[in-house]
mmCIF file of N, CA and C in Angstrom:
data_model
loop_
_atom_site.group_PDB
_atom_site.id
_atom_site.type_symbol
_atom_site.label_atom_id
_atom_site.label_comp_id
_atom_site.label_asym_id
_atom_site.label_seq_id
_atom_site.Cartn_x
_atom_site.Cartn_y
_atom_site.Cartn_z
ATOM 1 N N MET A 563 -16.892 27.299 -4.887
ATOM 2 C CA MET A 563 -15.882 26.647 -4.445
ATOM 3 C C MET A 563 -14.568 27.359 -5.283
ATOM 4 N N PHE A 564 -14.849 26.298 -6.115
ATOM 5 C CA PHE A 564 -13.272 26.988 -7.109
ATOM 6 C C PHE A 564 -13.479 28.096 -8.147
ATOM 7 N N ASP A 565 -12.952 29.413 -7.473
ATOM 8 C CA ASP A 565 -13.048 30.378 -8.493
ATOM 9 C C ASP A 565 -11.866 31.147 -9.373
ATOM 10 N N THR A 566 -10.678 30.020 -9.076
ATOM 11 C CA THR A 566 -9.373 31.098 -8.911
ATOM 12 C C THR A 566 -9.070 30.100 -10.104
ATOM 13 N N SER A 567 -8.315 30.898 -11.406
ATOM 14 C CA SER A 567 -8.313 29.950 -12.928
ATOM 15 C C SER A 567 -6.361 29.844 -12.592
ATOM 16 N N PHE A 568 -6.071 28.987 -13.040
ATOM 17 C CA PHE A 568 -4.246 28.905 -13.399
ATOM 18 C C PHE A 568 -3.338 30.368 -13.447
ATOM 19 N N ALA A 569 -4.471 30.933 -13.953
ATOM 20 C CA ALA A 569 -3.703 32.108 -14.086
ATOM 21 C C ALA A 569 -3.665 33.267 -13.474
ATOM 22 N N GLU A 570 -4.518 32.657 -12.226
ATOM 23 C CA GLU A 570 -4.711 34.127 -11.273
ATOM 24 C C GLU A 570 -4.042 33.392 -10.068
ATOM 25 N N MET A 571 -3.970 32.299 -10.084
ATOM 26 C CA MET A 571 -2.920 31.520 -9.001
ATOM 27 C C MET A 571 -1.687 32.067 -7.963
ATOM 28 N N THR A 572 -1.730 32.157 -7.164
ATOM 29 C CA THR A 572 -0.482 32.982 -6.314
ATOM 30 C C THR A 572 0.079 31.525 -6.773
ATOM 31 N N SER A 573 2.013 31.893 -6.184
ATOM 32 C CA SER A 573 3.036 30.744 -6.442
ATOM 33 C C SER A 573 2.425 29.482 -5.137
ATOM 34 N N ALA A 574 1.674 30.329 -3.809
ATOM 35 C CA ALA A 574 1.465 29.296 -2.864
ATOM 36 C C ALA A 574 0.419 28.309 -3.468
ATOM 37 N N GLN A 575 -0.783 29.283 -4.060
ATOM 38 C CA GLN A 575 -1.686 28.333 -4.361
ATOM 39 C C GLN A 575 -1.004 27.488 -5.410
ATOM 40 N N ALA A 576 -0.408 27.225 -6.374
ATOM 41 C CA ALA A 576 0.614 26.652 -7.282
ATOM 42 C C ALA A 576 0.970 25.509 -6.683
ATOM 43 N N ALA A 577 1.820 25.966 -5.911
ATOM 44 C CA ALA A 577 2.569 24.913 -4.978
ATOM 45 C C ALA A 577 1.374 23.912 -4.339
ATOM 46 N N ALA A 578 0.691 24.571 -3.775
ATOM 47 C CA ALA A 578 -0.051 23.350 -2.804
ATOM 48 C C ALA A 578 -1.135 23.021 -4.033
ATOM 49 N N LEU A 579 -1.578 23.102 -4.617
ATOM 50 C CA LEU A 579 -2.280 22.619 -6.133
ATOM 51 C C LEU A 579 -1.387 21.264 -6.247
ATOM 52 N N TRP A 580 -0.169 21.531 -6.472
ATOM 53 C CA TRP A 580 0.852 20.588 -7.724
ATOM 54 C C TRP A 580 0.922 19.224 -6.397
ATOM 55 N N SER A 581 1.192 19.603 -5.248
ATOM 56 C CA SER A 581 1.802 18.995 -4.046
ATOM 57 C C SER A 581 0.609 18.212 -3.330
ATOM 58 N N GLY A 582 -0.517 18.762 -4.135
ATOM 59 C CA GLY A 582 -1.696 18.126 -3.608
ATOM 60 C C GLY A 582 -2.345 17.178 -4.618
ATOM 61 N N LEU A 583 -2.143 17.423 -5.819
ATOM 62 C CA LEU A 583 -2.226 16.176 -6.654
ATOM 63 C C LEU A 583 -1.223 15.236 -6.482
ATOM 64 N N LEU A 584 0.029 15.069 -6.120
ATOM 65 C CA LEU A 584 1.433 14.587 -6.453
ATOM 66 C C LEU A 584 0.930 13.593 -5.298
ATOM 67 N N ILE A 585 0.508 13.981 -4.062
ATOM 68 C CA ILE A 585 0.319 13.479 -2.267
ATOM 69 C C ILE A 585 -0.756 12.362 -2.916
ATOM 70 N N ILE A 586 -1.866 13.103 -3.853
ATOM 71 C CA ILE A 586 -3.054 11.660 -3.732
ATOM 72 C C ILE A 586 -2.742 10.822 -4.853
ATOM 73 N N LEU A 587 -1.700 10.892 -5.726
ATOM 74 C CA LEU A 587 -1.198 10.226 -6.763
ATOM 75 C C LEU A 587 -0.733 9.031 -5.772
ATOM 76 N N LEU A 588 0.209 9.844 -5.101
ATOM 77 C CA LEU A 588 0.752 8.476 -4.188
ATOM 78 C C LEU A 588 -0.204 7.900 -3.482
ATOM 79 N N GLY A 589 -0.759 8.456 -2.826
ATOM 80 C CA GLY A 589 -1.747 7.757 -1.942
ATOM 81 C C GLY A 589 -2.593 6.164 -3.046
ATOM 82 N N LEU A 590 -3.114 6.726 -4.016
ATOM 83 C CA LEU A 590 -3.675 6.123 -4.911
ATOM 84 C C LEU A 590 -2.985 4.540 -5.328
ATOM 85 N N LEU A 591 -1.668 5.051 -5.326
ATOM 86 C CA LEU A 591 -0.636 3.870 -5.636
ATOM 87 C C LEU A 591 -0.635 3.352 -4.557
ATOM 88 N N ALA A 592 -0.427 3.370 -3.335
ATOM 89 C CA ALA A 592 -0.218 3.083 -2.317
ATOM 90 C C ALA A 592 -1.378 1.760 -2.156
ATOM 91 N N THR A 593 -2.937 2.616 -1.795
ATOM 92 C CA THR A 593 -3.900 2.023 -1.952
ATOM 93 C C THR A 593 -3.773 0.655 -2.705
ATOM 94 N N ARG A 594 -3.926 0.797 -4.468
ATOM 95 C CA ARG A 594 -3.542 -0.239 -5.173
ATOM 96 C C ARG A 594 -2.402 -1.538 -4.904
ATOM 97 N N MET A 595 -1.300 -0.863 -3.998
ATOM 98 C CA MET A 595 -0.584 -1.817 -3.940
ATOM 99 C C MET A 595 -1.131 -2.717 -2.276
ATOM 100 N N LEU A 596 -1.496 -2.141 -1.231
ATOM 101 C CA LEU A 596 -2.157 -2.517 -0.840
ATOM 102 C C LEU A 596 -3.030 -3.743 -1.207
ATOM 103 N N PHE A 597 -3.904 -3.255 -1.959
ATOM 104 C CA PHE A 597 -5.439 -3.996 -2.679
ATOM 105 C C PHE A 597 -4.617 -5.609 -3.177
ATOM 106 N N ALA A 598 -3.145 -5.215 -3.928
ATOM 107 C CA ALA A 598 -3.270 -6.490 -4.403
ATOM 108 C C ALA A 598 -2.157 -7.509 -3.507
ATOM 109 N N ARG A 599 -2.042 -6.862 -2.700
ATOM 110 C CA ARG A 599 -0.957 -7.438 -1.576
ATOM 111 C C ARG A 599 -2.334 -8.664 -0.703
ATOM 112 N N ASP A 600 -3.428 -8.035 -0.791
ATOM 113 C CA ASP A 600 -4.626 -8.297 -0.064
ATOM 114 C C ASP A 600 -5.300 -9.783 -0.317
ATOM 115 N N LYS A 601 -4.812 -9.762 -2.227
ATOM 116 C CA LYS A 601 -5.308 -10.813 -3.256
ATOM 117 C C LYS A 601 -4.296 -12.349 -2.675
ATOM 118 N N GLY A 602 -3.483 -11.655 -1.945
ATOM 119 C CA GLY A 602 -3.195 -13.340 -1.652
ATOM 120 C C GLY A 602 -2.380 -13.866 -2.719
ATOM 121 N N PRO A 603 -2.275 -15.363 -2.817
ATOM 122 C CA PRO A 603 -1.686 -16.356 -3.756
ATOM 123 C C PRO A 603 -2.371 -16.236 -5.289
ATOM 124 N N GLU A 604 -3.781 -15.799 -5.087
ATOM 125 C CA GLU A 604 -4.723 -15.202 -6.294
ATOM 126 C C GLU A 604 -3.987 -14.669 -7.498
ATOM 127 N N VAL A 605 -3.548 -13.482 -6.850
ATOM 128 C CA VAL A 605 -2.456 -12.436 -7.722
ATOM 129 C C VAL A 605 -1.539 -13.202 -8.482
ATOM 130 N N LEU A 606 -1.915 -12.514 -9.688
ATOM 131 C CA LEU A 606 -0.592 -13.297 -10.740
ATOM 132 C C LEU A 606 0.985 -13.256 -10.422
ATOM 133 N N GLU A 607 1.592 -14.232 -10.587
ATOM 134 C CA GLU A 607 2.915 -13.944 -10.230
ATOM 135 C C GLU A 607 4.081 -13.041 -11.406
ATOM 136 N N HIS A 608 3.072 -12.935 -12.471
ATOM 137 C CA HIS A 608 3.933 -12.420 -13.992
ATOM 138 C C HIS A 608 2.976 -11.558 -14.589
ATOM 139 N N GLY A 609 3.321 -10.378 -14.931
ATOM 140 C CA GLY A 609 2.674 -8.934 -15.857
ATOM 141 C C GLY A 609 1.943 -8.299 -14.889
ATOM 142 N N PRO A 610 1.217 -7.859 -15.750
ATOM 143 C CA PRO A 610 0.798 -6.175 -15.248
ATOM 144 C C PRO A 610 -0.035 -5.762 -13.809
ATOM 145 N N THR A 611 -0.582 -6.790 -13.717
ATOM 146 C CA THR A 611 -1.142 -7.161 -12.594
ATOM 147 C C THR A 611 -0.661 -7.773 -11.496
ATOM 148 N N SER A 612 0.487 -8.287 -11.690
ATOM 149 C CA SER A 612 1.494 -8.971 -10.532
ATOM 150 C C SER A 612 1.382 -7.796 -9.239
ATOM 151 N N GLU A 613 1.759 -8.456 -8.047
ATOM 152 C CA GLU A 613 1.763 -7.859 -6.864
ATOM 153 C C GLU A 613 3.292 -6.988 -7.097
ATOM 154 N N ALA A 614 4.019 -7.497 -7.665
ATOM 155 C CA ALA A 614 5.385 -7.055 -8.344
ATOM 156 C C ALA A 614 5.618 -5.584 -9.072
ATOM 157 N N ALA A 615 4.743 -5.965 -9.903
ATOM 158 C CA ALA A 615 4.809 -4.847 -10.921
ATOM 159 C C ALA A 615 3.463 -3.378 -10.085
ATOM 160 N N VAL A 616 2.865 -4.102 -9.094
ATOM 161 C CA VAL A 616 1.962 -2.468 -8.326
ATOM 162 C C VAL A 616 2.624 -2.176 -7.406
ATOM 163 N N VAL A 617 3.489 -3.030 -6.691
ATOM 164 C CA VAL A 617 4.533 -2.359 -5.488
ATOM 165 C C VAL A 617 5.925 -1.262 -6.629
ATOM 166 N N ARG A 618 6.020 -1.910 -7.474
ATOM 167 C CA ARG A 618 7.045 -1.173 -8.212
ATOM 168 C C ARG A 618 6.642 0.056 -8.603
ATOM 169 N N SER A 619 5.283 0.222 -9.182
ATOM 170 C CA SER A 619 4.846 1.552 -9.281
ATOM 171 C C SER A 619 4.712 2.432 -8.191
ATOM 172 N N PHE A 620 4.385 1.757 -7.411
ATOM 173 C CA PHE A 620 4.372 2.715 -6.208
ATOM 174 C C PHE A 620 5.522 3.248 -5.133
ATOM 175 N N ARG A 621 6.336 2.328 -5.490
ATOM 176 C CA ARG A 621 7.765 2.292 -5.027
ATOM 177 C C ARG A 621 8.623 3.889 -6.118
ATOM 178 N N ASN A 622 8.472 3.601 -7.377
ATOM 179 C CA ASN A 622 9.166 4.664 -8.360
ATOM 180 C C ASN A 622 8.266 5.986 -7.643
ATOM 181 N N ALA A 623 7.068 5.871 -7.909
ATOM 182 C CA ALA A 623 6.788 7.553 -7.239
ATOM 183 C C ALA A 623 6.914 7.663 -6.120
ATOM 184 N N ALA A 624 7.032 6.911 -5.168
ATOM 185 C CA ALA A 624 7.218 7.124 -3.741
ATOM 186 C C ALA A 624 8.528 7.900 -3.819
ATOM 187 N N GLU A 625 9.456 7.367 -4.656
ATOM 188 C CA GLU A 625 10.969 7.980 -4.933
ATOM 189 C C GLU A 625 10.951 8.998 -5.104
ATOM 190 N N TYR A 626 10.039 9.584 -6.165
ATOM 191 C CA TYR A 626 9.952 11.314 -6.521
ATOM 192 C C TYR A 626 9.153 11.999 -5.610
ATOM 193 N N VAL A 627 8.172 11.641 -5.709
ATOM 194 C CA VAL A 627 6.986 12.321 -5.375
ATOM 195 C C VAL A 627 7.653 13.653 -4.000
ATOM 196 N N PRO A 628 8.101 12.586 -2.882
ATOM 197 C CA PRO A 628 8.434 13.535 -1.649
ATOM 198 C C PRO A 628 9.661 14.686 -2.198
ATOM 199 N N LEU A 629 9.984 14.368 -2.940
ATOM 200 C CA LEU A 629 11.406 15.295 -3.884
ATOM 201 C C LEU A 629 10.449 16.337 -4.234
ATOM 202 N N GLY A 630 9.751 16.303 -5.347
ATOM 203 C CA GLY A 630 8.973 16.992 -6.064
ATOM 204 C C GLY A 630 8.200 17.944 -4.954
ATOM 205 N N VAL A 631 7.334 17.319 -3.910
ATOM 206 C CA VAL A 631 6.806 18.362 -2.823
ATOM 207 C C VAL A 631 7.371 18.797 -2.173
ATOM 208 N N ALA A 632 8.581 18.917 -1.991
ATOM 209 C CA ALA A 632 9.556 19.532 -1.338
ATOM 210 C C ALA A 632 10.036 20.880 -2.292
ATOM 211 N N THR A 633 10.293 20.601 -3.567
ATOM 212 C CA THR A 633 11.026 21.259 -4.204
ATOM 213 C C THR A 633 10.016 22.348 -4.432
ATOM 214 N N LEU A 634 8.507 22.352 -4.398
ATOM 215 C CA LEU A 634 7.155 22.996 -4.878
ATOM 216 C C LEU A 634 7.133 23.965 -3.984
ATOM 217 N N ILE A 635 7.324 23.380 -2.845
ATOM 218 C CA ILE A 635 7.220 24.107 -1.639
ATOM 219 C C ILE A 635 8.813 25.196 -1.547
ATOM 220 N N LEU A 636 9.645 25.117 -1.806
ATOM 221 C CA LEU A 636 10.890 25.667 -1.850
ATOM 222 C C LEU A 636 10.482 26.993 -2.943
ATOM 223 N N PHE A 637 9.967 26.493 -4.095
ATOM 224 C CA PHE A 637 9.586 27.464 -5.107
ATOM 225 C C PHE A 637 9.143 28.426 -4.769
ATOM 226 N N TYR A 638 7.968 28.558 -3.848
ATOM 227 C CA TYR A 638 7.076 28.935 -2.763
ATOM 228 C C TYR A 638 7.554 30.194 -2.546
ATOM 229 N N HIS A 639 8.301 29.408 -1.395
ATOM 230 C CA HIS A 639 9.197 30.160 -0.466
ATOM 231 C C HIS A 639 10.538 31.275 -0.772
ATOM 232 N N LEU A 640 10.843 30.895 -1.842
ATOM 233 C CA LEU A 640 11.839 31.537 -3.096
ATOM 234 C C LEU A 640 10.988 32.358 -4.285
ATOM 235 N N GLU A 641 9.805 32.744 -3.909
ATOM 236 C CA GLU A 641 9.148 33.556 -4.655
ATOM 237 C C GLU A 641 9.235 33.420 -6.230
ATOM 238 N N ALA A 642 8.948 31.705 -6.400
ATOM 239 C CA ALA A 642 9.223 31.469 -8.279
ATOM 240 C C ALA A 642 7.488 31.974 -8.369
ATOM 241 N N SER A 643 7.837 31.856 -10.078
ATOM 242 C CA SER A 643 6.578 32.599 -10.470
ATOM 243 C C SER A 643 5.727 31.407 -10.620
ATOM 244 N N ALA A 644 4.135 31.381 -10.298
ATOM 245 C CA ALA A 644 3.438 30.766 -10.147
ATOM 246 C C ALA A 644 2.982 29.813 -11.915
ATOM 247 N N ALA A 645 3.595 30.214 -12.590
ATOM 248 C CA ALA A 645 3.364 29.801 -13.987
ATOM 249 C C ALA A 645 4.436 29.043 -13.900
ATOM 250 N N ALA A 646 6.031 28.973 -13.204
ATOM 251 C CA ALA A 646 6.805 28.090 -12.959
ATOM 252 C C ALA A 646 6.676 26.786 -12.055
ATOM 253 N N ILE A 647 5.784 27.367 -11.363
ATOM 254 C CA ILE A 647 5.629 25.824 -10.673
ATOM 255 C C ILE A 647 4.582 25.536 -11.014
ATOM 256 N N HIS A 648 3.186 25.761 -11.838
ATOM 257 C CA HIS A 648 2.489 25.562 -12.760
ATOM 258 C C HIS A 648 3.052 24.204 -13.562
ATOM 259 N N PHE A 649 4.319 24.854 -14.103
ATOM 260 C CA PHE A 649 4.881 23.729 -15.152
ATOM 261 C C PHE A 649 5.736 22.874 -14.788
ATOM 262 N N LEU A 650 6.271 23.017 -13.643
ATOM 263 C CA LEU A 650 7.417 22.000 -12.835
ATOM 264 C C LEU A 650 5.888 20.888 -12.356
ATOM 265 N N GLY A 651 5.535 21.404 -11.632
ATOM 266 C CA GLY A 651 4.088 20.568 -11.011
ATOM 267 C C GLY A 651 3.830 19.346 -11.952
ATOM 268 N N GLY A 652 3.401 20.176 -13.080
ATOM 269 C CA GLY A 652 2.026 19.270 -13.693
ATOM 270 C C GLY A 652 2.888 18.044 -14.613
ATOM 271 N N THR A 653 4.771 18.659 -14.952
ATOM 272 C CA THR A 653 5.590 17.724 -15.851
ATOM 273 C C THR A 653 5.889 16.672 -14.578
ATOM 274 N N LEU A 654 6.134 16.969 -13.474
ATOM 275 C CA LEU A 654 6.445 16.036 -12.422
ATOM 276 C C LEU A 654 5.116 14.778 -12.389
ATOM 277 N N LEU A 655 3.755 15.492 -11.878
ATOM 278 C CA LEU A 655 2.712 14.637 -12.155
ATOM 279 C C LEU A 655 2.633 14.130 -13.315
ATOM 280 N N LEU A 656 2.362 14.439 -14.272
ATOM 281 C CA LEU A 656 2.711 13.753 -15.563
ATOM 282 C C LEU A 656 3.643 12.692 -15.599
ATOM 283 N N GLY A 657 5.033 12.494 -15.465
ATOM 284 C CA GLY A 657 5.519 12.144 -15.704
ATOM 285 C C GLY A 657 5.417 10.655 -14.509
ATOM 286 N N ARG A 658 4.392 10.810 -13.332
ATOM 287 C CA ARG A 658 4.543 9.845 -12.382
ATOM 288 C C ARG A 658 3.582 8.981 -13.006
ATOM 289 N N VAL A 659 2.141 9.958 -13.339
ATOM 290 C CA VAL A 659 1.337 8.905 -14.064
ATOM 291 C C VAL A 659 1.604 8.380 -14.986
ATOM 292 N N VAL A 660 2.196 8.713 -15.957
ATOM 293 C CA VAL A 660 2.402 7.805 -17.472
ATOM 294 C C VAL A 660 3.450 6.598 -16.991
ATOM 295 N N GLN A 661 4.650 6.631 -15.839
ATOM 296 C CA GLN A 661 5.212 5.435 -15.668
ATOM 297 C C GLN A 661 4.292 4.733 -14.643
ATOM 298 N N ALA A 662 3.428 5.061 -14.021
ATOM 299 C CA ALA A 662 2.112 4.422 -13.548
ATOM 300 C C ALA A 662 1.780 3.728 -14.212
ATOM 301 N N MET A 663 1.418 4.105 -15.633
ATOM 302 C CA MET A 663 0.246 3.516 -16.592
ATOM 303 C C MET A 663 0.856 2.466 -16.772
ATOM 304 N N SER A 664 2.590 2.538 -17.453
ATOM 305 C CA SER A 664 3.230 1.828 -18.185
ATOM 306 C C SER A 664 3.509 0.281 -17.573
ATOM 307 N N PHE A 665 3.497 0.682 -16.375
ATOM 308 C CA PHE A 665 3.256 -1.362 -15.315
ATOM 309 C C PHE A 665 2.253 -1.824 -15.853
ATOM 310 N N ALA A 666 0.752 -1.031 -16.173
ATOM 311 C CA ALA A 666 -0.260 -2.261 -17.273
ATOM 312 C C ALA A 666 -0.200 -2.653 -18.275
ATOM 313 N N ASP A 667 1.299 -2.868 -18.764
ATOM 314 C CA ASP A 667 1.350 -3.387 -20.109
ATOM 315 C C ASP A 667 2.890 -3.539 -20.080
ATOM 316 N N ALA A 668 2.974 -4.787 -19.790
ATOM 317 C CA ALA A 668 4.623 -5.290 -20.010
ATOM 318 C C ALA A 668 5.597 -4.878 -21.142
ATOM 319 N N LYS A 669 4.549 -4.743 -22.067
ATOM 320 C CA LYS A 669 5.728 -3.968 -23.228
ATOM 321 C C LYS A 669 5.890 -3.044 -23.359
ATOM 322 N N ALA A 670 5.086 -2.160 -22.466
ATOM 323 C CA ALA A 670 5.053 -0.814 -22.576
ATOM 324 C C ALA A 670 6.315 -0.016 -22.461
ATOM 325 N N ARG A 671 7.604 -0.640 -22.567
ATOM 326 C CA ARG A 671 9.078 -0.061 -22.273
ATOM 327 C C ARG A 671 8.801 1.936 -22.659
ATOM 328 N N LEU A 672 8.459 2.000 -24.112
ATOM 329 C CA LEU A 672 8.602 3.432 -24.214
ATOM 330 C C LEU A 672 7.759 4.140 -23.347
ATOM 331 N N LEU A 673 6.576 4.169 -22.856
ATOM 332 C CA LEU A 673 5.933 4.701 -22.667
ATOM 333 C C LEU A 673 6.501 5.183 -20.653
ATOM 334 N N ARG A 674 7.287 4.007 -20.658
ATOM 335 C CA ARG A 674 7.849 3.747 -19.398
ATOM 336 C C ARG A 674 9.247 4.907 -18.941
ATOM 337 N N ARG A 675 9.676 4.744 -20.307
ATOM 338 C CA ARG A 675 10.958 5.615 -20.453
ATOM 339 C C ARG A 675 10.010 7.004 -20.909
ATOM 340 N N GLY A 676 9.181 7.144 -21.391
ATOM 341 C CA GLY A 676 8.607 8.831 -21.129
ATOM 342 C C GLY A 676 8.207 9.498 -19.941
ATOM 343 N N GLY A 677 7.756 8.564 -19.464
ATOM 344 C CA GLY A 677 7.502 8.725 -17.887
ATOM 345 C C GLY A 677 8.877 9.190 -16.964
ATOM 346 N N VAL A 678 9.764 8.614 -17.081
ATOM 347 C CA VAL A 678 10.687 8.260 -16.485
ATOM 348 C C VAL A 678 11.362 9.775 -16.602
ATOM 349 N N GLY A 679 11.105 10.047 -18.409
ATOM 350 C CA GLY A 679 12.198 11.170 -18.996
ATOM 351 C C GLY A 679 11.189 12.520 -18.276
ATOM 352 N N LEU A 680 10.156 12.234 -18.354
ATOM 353 C CA LEU A 680 9.139 13.709 -17.636
ATOM 354 C C LEU A 680 9.649 14.168 -16.166
ATOM 355 N N THR A 681 9.804 13.165 -15.792
ATOM 356 C CA THR A 681 10.446 13.149 -14.389
ATOM 357 C C THR A 681 11.541 13.732 -14.112
ATOM 358 N N LEU A 682 12.357 13.142 -14.718
ATOM 359 C CA LEU A 682 14.207 13.652 -14.624
ATOM 360 C C LEU A 682 14.469 15.143 -15.028
ATOM 361 N N LEU A 683 13.535 15.239 -16.413
ATOM 362 C CA LEU A 683 13.889 16.661 -16.969
ATOM 363 C C LEU A 683 12.593 17.821 -15.393
ATOM 364 N N ALA A 684 12.171 17.463 -15.270
ATOM 365 C CA ALA A 684 11.037 18.212 -14.195
ATOM 366 C C ALA A 684 12.372 18.625 -12.821
ATOM 367 N N LEU A 685 13.299 17.615 -12.777
ATOM 368 C CA LEU A 685 13.903 17.270 -11.253
ATOM 369 C C LEU A 685 15.407 18.556 -12.028
ATOM 370 N N PHE A 686 15.465 17.793 -13.005
ATOM 371 C CA PHE A 686 16.944 19.033 -13.591
ATOM 372 C C PHE A 686 16.490 20.391 -13.373
ATOM 373 N N ILE A 687 15.306 20.660 -14.139
ATOM 374 C CA ILE A 687 14.554 21.993 -14.509
ATOM 375 C C ILE A 687 14.553 22.744 -12.761
ATOM 376 N N CYS A 688 14.244 21.913 -11.992
ATOM 377 C CA CYS A 688 13.777 22.366 -10.593
ATOM 378 C C CYS A 688 15.068 22.053 -9.792
ATOM 379 N N GLY A 689 16.384 21.761 -9.734
ATOM 380 C CA GLY A 689 17.695 21.812 -9.125
ATOM 381 C C GLY A 689 18.661 23.117 -9.797
ATOM 382 N N GLY A 690 18.053 23.188 -11.303
ATOM 383 C CA GLY A 690 18.554 24.506 -11.952
ATOM 384 C C GLY A 690 17.985 25.675 -11.308
ATOM 385 N N MET A 691 16.927 25.731 -11.059
ATOM 386 C CA MET A 691 16.114 26.704 -10.758
ATOM 387 C C MET A 691 16.601 27.014 -8.981
ATOM 388 N N LEU A 692 16.335 25.913 -8.342
ATOM 389 C CA LEU A 692 16.733 25.932 -7.037
ATOM 390 C C LEU A 692 17.827 27.324 -7.038
ATOM 391 N N ILE A 693 18.567 26.288 -8.006
ATOM 392 C CA ILE A 693 20.454 27.565 -7.227
ATOM 393 C C ILE A 693 20.292 28.468 -8.099
ATOM 394 N N THR A 694 19.527 28.756 -9.316
ATOM 395 C CA THR A 694 19.724 30.664 -9.859
ATOM 396 C C THR A 694 18.492 31.079 -8.625
ATOM 397 N N LEU A 695 17.568 30.752 -7.909
ATOM 398 C CA LEU A 695 16.676 31.353 -6.806
ATOM 399 C C LEU A 695 17.646 31.721 -5.751
ATOM 400 N N ALA A 696 18.323 30.591 -5.468
ATOM 401 C CA ALA A 696 19.105 30.766 -4.384
ATOM 402 C C ALA A 696 20.361 31.914 -4.315
ATOM 403 N N LEU A 697 20.904 32.241 -5.418
ATOM 404 C CA LEU A 697 22.137 32.980 -5.888
ATOM 405 C C LEU A 697 21.574 34.298 -6.662
ATOM 406 N N THR A 698 19.938 34.682 -6.616
ATOM 407 C CA THR A 698 20.224 35.845 -7.131
ATOM 408 C C THR A 698 19.122 36.881 -6.085
#
């Protein structure tokens, strides 16, 4: 069923892989948010399991995942290398996962900043690469 390694993937397969993983992450965070909201008043008002923390983790992913997926699709159409797409897709996914995990601990500021940092690094590289690919 899965007989293609990362090294053998085309840029289209790489874009599809990371876009799919980012979309699944967004779906998981949305599902988590829905379950937290269904708990009603039993949900803690503060802390990592509060509705606000769960909603915030989804909202943050919802801000960046569509942009990441659109960028990966553009990379494919601009014939970026599969290696570049793997690097940027993986960095975006890792940044979003790390930041979502940081909401599980109210004291995890460093983890949260790391997730944001990875995401912003990937976005700045994506922007630069898109400009470069457009001008070459």
